[in-house]
PDB file of C-alpha atoms in Angstrom:
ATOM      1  CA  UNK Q   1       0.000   0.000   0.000  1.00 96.00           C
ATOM      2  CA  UNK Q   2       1.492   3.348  -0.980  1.00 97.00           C
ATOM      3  CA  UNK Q   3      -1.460   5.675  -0.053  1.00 95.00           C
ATOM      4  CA  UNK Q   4      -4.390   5.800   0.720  1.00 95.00           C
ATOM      5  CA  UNK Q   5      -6.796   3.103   1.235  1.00 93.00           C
ATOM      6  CA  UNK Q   6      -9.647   3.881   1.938  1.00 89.00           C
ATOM      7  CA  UNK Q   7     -13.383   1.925   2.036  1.00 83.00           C
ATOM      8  CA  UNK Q   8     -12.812  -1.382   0.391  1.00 83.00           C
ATOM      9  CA  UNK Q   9      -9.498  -0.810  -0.234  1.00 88.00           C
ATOM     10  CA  UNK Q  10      -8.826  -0.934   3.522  1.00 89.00           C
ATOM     11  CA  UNK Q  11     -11.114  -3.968   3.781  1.00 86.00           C
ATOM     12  CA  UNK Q  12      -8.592  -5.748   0.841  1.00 89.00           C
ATOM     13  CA  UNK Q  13      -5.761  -5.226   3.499  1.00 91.00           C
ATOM     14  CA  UNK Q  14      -7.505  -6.749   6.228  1.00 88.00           C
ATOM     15  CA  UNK Q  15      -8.422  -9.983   4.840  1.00 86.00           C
ATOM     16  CA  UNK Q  16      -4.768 -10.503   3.162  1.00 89.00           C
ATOM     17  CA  UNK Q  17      -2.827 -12.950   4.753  1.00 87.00           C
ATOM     18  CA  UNK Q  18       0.168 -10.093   4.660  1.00 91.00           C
ATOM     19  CA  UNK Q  19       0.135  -6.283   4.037  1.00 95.00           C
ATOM     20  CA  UNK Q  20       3.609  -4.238   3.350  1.00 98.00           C
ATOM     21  CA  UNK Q  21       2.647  -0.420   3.320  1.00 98.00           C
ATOM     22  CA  UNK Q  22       4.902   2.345   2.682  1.00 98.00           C
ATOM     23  CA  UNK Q  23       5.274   5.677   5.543  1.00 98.00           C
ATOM     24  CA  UNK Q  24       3.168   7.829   3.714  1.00 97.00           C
ATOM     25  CA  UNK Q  25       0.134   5.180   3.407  1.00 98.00           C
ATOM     26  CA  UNK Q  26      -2.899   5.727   5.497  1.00 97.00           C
ATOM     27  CA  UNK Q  27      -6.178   3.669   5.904  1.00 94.00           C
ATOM     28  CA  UNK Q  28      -9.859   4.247   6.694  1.00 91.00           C
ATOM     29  CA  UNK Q  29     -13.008   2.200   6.825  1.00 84.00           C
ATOM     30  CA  UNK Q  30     -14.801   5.247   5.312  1.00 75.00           C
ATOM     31  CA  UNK Q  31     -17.196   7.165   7.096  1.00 63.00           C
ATOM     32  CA  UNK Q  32     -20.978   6.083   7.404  1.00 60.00           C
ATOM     33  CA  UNK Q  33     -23.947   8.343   5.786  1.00 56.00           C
ATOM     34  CA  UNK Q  34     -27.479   7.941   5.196  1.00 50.00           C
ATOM     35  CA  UNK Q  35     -26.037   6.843   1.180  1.00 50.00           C
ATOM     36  CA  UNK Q  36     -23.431   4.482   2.550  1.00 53.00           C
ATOM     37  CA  UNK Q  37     -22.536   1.206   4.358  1.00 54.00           C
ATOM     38  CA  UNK Q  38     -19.034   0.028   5.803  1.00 56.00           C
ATOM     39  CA  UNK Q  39     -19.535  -4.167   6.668  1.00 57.00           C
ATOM     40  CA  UNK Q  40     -16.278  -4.438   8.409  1.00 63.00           C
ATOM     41  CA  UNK Q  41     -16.533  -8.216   8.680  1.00 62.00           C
ATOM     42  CA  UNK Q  42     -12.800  -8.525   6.945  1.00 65.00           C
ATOM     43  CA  UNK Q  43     -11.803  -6.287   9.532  1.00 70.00           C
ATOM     44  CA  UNK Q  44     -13.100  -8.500  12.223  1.00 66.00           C
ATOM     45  CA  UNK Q  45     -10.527 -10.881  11.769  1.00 66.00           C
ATOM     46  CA  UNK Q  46      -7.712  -8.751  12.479  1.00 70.00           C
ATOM     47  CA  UNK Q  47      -6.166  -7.997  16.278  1.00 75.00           C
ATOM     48  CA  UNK Q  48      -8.048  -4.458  15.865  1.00 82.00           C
ATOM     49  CA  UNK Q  49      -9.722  -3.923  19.208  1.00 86.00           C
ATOM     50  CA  UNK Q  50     -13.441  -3.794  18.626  1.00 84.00           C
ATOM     51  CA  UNK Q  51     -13.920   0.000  20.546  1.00 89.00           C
ATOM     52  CA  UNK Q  52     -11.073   1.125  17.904  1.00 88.00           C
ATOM     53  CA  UNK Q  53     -12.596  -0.275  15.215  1.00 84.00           C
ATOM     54  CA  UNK Q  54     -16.106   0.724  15.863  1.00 84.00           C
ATOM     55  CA  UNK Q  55     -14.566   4.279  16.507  1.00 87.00           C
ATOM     56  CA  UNK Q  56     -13.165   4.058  13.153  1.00 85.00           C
ATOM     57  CA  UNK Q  57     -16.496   2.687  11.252  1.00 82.00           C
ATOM     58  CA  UNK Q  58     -18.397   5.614  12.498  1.00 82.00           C
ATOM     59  CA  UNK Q  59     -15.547   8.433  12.283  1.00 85.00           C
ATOM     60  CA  UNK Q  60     -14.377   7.718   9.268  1.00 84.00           C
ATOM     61  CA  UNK Q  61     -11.623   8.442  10.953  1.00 90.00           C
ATOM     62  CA  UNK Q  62      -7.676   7.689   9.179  1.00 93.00           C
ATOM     63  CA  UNK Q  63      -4.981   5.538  11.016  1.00 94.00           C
ATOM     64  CA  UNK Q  64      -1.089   5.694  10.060  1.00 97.00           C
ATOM     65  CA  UNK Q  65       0.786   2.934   8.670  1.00 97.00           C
ATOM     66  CA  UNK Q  66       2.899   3.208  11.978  1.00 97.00           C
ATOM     67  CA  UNK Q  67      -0.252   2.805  13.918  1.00 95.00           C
ATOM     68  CA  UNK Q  68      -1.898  -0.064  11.112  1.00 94.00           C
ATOM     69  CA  UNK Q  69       1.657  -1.807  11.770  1.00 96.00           C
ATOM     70  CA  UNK Q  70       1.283  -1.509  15.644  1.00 94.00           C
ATOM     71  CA  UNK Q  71      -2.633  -2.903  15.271  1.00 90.00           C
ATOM     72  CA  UNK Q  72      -1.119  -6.165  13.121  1.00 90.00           C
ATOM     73  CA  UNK Q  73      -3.589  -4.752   9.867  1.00 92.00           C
ATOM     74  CA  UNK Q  74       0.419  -4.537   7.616  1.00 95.00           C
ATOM     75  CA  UNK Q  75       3.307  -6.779   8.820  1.00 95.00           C
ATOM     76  CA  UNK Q  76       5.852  -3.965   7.877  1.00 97.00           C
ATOM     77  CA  UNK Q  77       6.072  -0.436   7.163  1.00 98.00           C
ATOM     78  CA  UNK Q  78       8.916   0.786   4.942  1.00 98.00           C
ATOM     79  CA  UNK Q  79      10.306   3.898   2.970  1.00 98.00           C
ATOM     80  CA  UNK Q  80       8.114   4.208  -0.511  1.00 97.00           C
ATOM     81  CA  UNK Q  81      11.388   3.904  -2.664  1.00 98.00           C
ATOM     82  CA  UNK Q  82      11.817   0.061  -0.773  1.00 98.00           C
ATOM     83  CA  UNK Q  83       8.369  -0.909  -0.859  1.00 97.00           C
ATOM     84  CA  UNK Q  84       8.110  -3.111  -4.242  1.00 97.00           C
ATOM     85  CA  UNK Q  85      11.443  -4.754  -3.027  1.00 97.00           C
ATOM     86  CA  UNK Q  86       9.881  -5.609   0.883  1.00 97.00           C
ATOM     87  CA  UNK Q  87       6.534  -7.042  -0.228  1.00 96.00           C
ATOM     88  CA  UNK Q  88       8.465  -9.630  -2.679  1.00 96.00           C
ATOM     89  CA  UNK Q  89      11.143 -10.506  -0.128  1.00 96.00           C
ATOM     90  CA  UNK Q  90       8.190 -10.876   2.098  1.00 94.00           C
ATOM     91  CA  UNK Q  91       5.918 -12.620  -0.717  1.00 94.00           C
ATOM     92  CA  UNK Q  92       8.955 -15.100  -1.594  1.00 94.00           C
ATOM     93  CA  UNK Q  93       9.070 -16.591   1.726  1.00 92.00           C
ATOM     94  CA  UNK Q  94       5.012 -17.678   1.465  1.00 88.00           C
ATOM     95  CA  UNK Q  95       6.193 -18.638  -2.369  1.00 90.00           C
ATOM     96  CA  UNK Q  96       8.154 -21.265  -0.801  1.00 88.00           C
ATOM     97  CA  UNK Q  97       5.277 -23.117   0.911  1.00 87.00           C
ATOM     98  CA  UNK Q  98       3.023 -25.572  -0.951  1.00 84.00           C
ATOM     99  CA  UNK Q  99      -0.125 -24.711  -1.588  1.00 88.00           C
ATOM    100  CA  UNK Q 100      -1.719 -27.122   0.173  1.00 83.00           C
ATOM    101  CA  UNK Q 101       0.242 -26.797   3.008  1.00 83.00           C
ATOM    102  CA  UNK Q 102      -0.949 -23.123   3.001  1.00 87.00           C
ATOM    103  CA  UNK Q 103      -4.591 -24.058   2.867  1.00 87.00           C
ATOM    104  CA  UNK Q 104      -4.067 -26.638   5.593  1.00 81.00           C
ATOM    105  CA  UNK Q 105      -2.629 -24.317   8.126  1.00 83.00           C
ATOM    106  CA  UNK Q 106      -5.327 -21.535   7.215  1.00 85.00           C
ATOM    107  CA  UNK Q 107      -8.288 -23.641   7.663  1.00 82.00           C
ATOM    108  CA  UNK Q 108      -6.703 -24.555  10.986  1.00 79.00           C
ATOM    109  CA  UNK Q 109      -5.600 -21.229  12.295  1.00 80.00           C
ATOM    110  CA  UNK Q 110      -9.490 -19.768  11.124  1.00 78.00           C
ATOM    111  CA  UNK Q 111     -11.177 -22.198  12.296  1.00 78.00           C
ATOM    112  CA  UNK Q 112      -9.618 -22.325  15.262  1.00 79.00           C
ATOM    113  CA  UNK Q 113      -9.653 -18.683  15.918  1.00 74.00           C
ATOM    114  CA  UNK Q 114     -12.608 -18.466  17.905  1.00 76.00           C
ATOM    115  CA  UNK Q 115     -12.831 -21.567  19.683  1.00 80.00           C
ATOM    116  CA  UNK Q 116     -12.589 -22.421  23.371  1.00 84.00           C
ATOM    117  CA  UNK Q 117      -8.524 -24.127  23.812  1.00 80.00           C
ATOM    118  CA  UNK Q 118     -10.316 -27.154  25.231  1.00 86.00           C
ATOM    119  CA  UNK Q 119     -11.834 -28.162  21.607  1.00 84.00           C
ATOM    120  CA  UNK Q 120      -9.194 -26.083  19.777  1.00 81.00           C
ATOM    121  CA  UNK Q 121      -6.356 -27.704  20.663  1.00 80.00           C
ATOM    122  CA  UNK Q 122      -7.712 -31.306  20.600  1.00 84.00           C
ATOM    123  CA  UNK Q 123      -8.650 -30.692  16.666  1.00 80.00           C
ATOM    124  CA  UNK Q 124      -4.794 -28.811  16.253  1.00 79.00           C
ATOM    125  CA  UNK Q 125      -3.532 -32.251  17.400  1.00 82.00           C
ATOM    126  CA  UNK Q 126      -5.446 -34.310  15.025  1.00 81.00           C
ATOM    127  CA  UNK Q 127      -4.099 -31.912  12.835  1.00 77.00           C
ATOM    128  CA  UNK Q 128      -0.789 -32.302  12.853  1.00 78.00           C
ATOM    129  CA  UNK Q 129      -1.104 -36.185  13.091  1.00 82.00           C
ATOM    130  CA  UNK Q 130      -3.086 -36.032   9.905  1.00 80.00           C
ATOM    131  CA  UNK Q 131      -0.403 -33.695   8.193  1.00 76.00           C
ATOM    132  CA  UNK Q 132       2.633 -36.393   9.421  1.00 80.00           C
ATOM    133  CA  UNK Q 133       0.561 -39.320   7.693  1.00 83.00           C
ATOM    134  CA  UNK Q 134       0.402 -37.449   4.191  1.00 80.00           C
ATOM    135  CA  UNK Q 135       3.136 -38.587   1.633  1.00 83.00           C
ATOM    136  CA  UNK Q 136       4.643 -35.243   0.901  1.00 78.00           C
ATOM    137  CA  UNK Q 137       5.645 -35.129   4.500  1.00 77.00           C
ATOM    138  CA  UNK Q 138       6.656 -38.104   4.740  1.00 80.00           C
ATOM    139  CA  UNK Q 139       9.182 -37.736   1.961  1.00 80.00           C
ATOM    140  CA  UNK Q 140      10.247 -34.379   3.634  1.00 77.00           C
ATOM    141  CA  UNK Q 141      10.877 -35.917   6.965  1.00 77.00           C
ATOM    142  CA  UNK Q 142      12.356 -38.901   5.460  1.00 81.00           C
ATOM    143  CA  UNK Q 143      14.469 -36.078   3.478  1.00 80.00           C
ATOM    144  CA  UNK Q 144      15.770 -34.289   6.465  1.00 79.00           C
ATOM    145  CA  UNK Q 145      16.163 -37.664   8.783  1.00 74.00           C
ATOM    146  CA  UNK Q 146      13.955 -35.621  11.112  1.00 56.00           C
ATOM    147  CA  UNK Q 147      11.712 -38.862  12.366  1.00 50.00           C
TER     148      UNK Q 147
END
């Protein structure tokens, strides 16, 4: 992000899985009229307290990229001149992960999200004992001697 996002734009941050924004960006929900609507339901699933973001949704309000960085909405804030270069160092580490593997760990880590630990943490251990029986694994700990 290298300005402003505002509305939907903002909302496209939130439900990334990672954000890189340069100093000068700034985001907003938008501000609520009798002609408008902000569903903030993407924004729900970030570490945004819910006062903030409710103060936000009706406001209109803007928030820094230093402050969307200290709320967890971008993983890293950088000069604009470094931006393109941070989001694909950032963008080549997830490159490096199978897909599946990616879709495994997200349906996990949402589904677990909101759970009570006593019937989250059972289903993360079935989990991971499901992930160590699949093949691919299997090769990669049998690649790495790692049993």
């Amino acid at each position: 992000v290298d300005g402003y996002a505002a509305g939907i734009g903002s909302q496209i941050v939130a439900m990334a899985d990672f954000a890189v924004a340069s100093e000068s960006a700034s985001f907003s929900l938008g501000d609520i009229s009798p002609i408008t609507f902000s569903p903030v339901v993407s924004y729900q699933r970030t570490s945004i307290p819910r006062k903030l973001l409710m103060e936000l949704m009706f406001t209109g309000d803007t928030i820094t990229a230093k402050r969307a960085l200290e709320l967890g909405l971008v993983n890293k804030v950088t000069t604009s001149s470094l931006l393109e270069e941070e989001s694909v160092k950032l963008a080549l580490k997830f490159a490096r992960i199978r897909k599946n593997d990616i879709e495994r760990q997200k349906k996990f880590f949402y589904g677990q999200a909101q759970m009570p630990y006593e019937i989250a943490f059972p289903l993360a251990e079935e989990g991971m004992l499901d992930a160590l029986t699949q093949p691919e694994i299997q090769d990669e700990l049998q690649r790495r001697n790692t049993y």
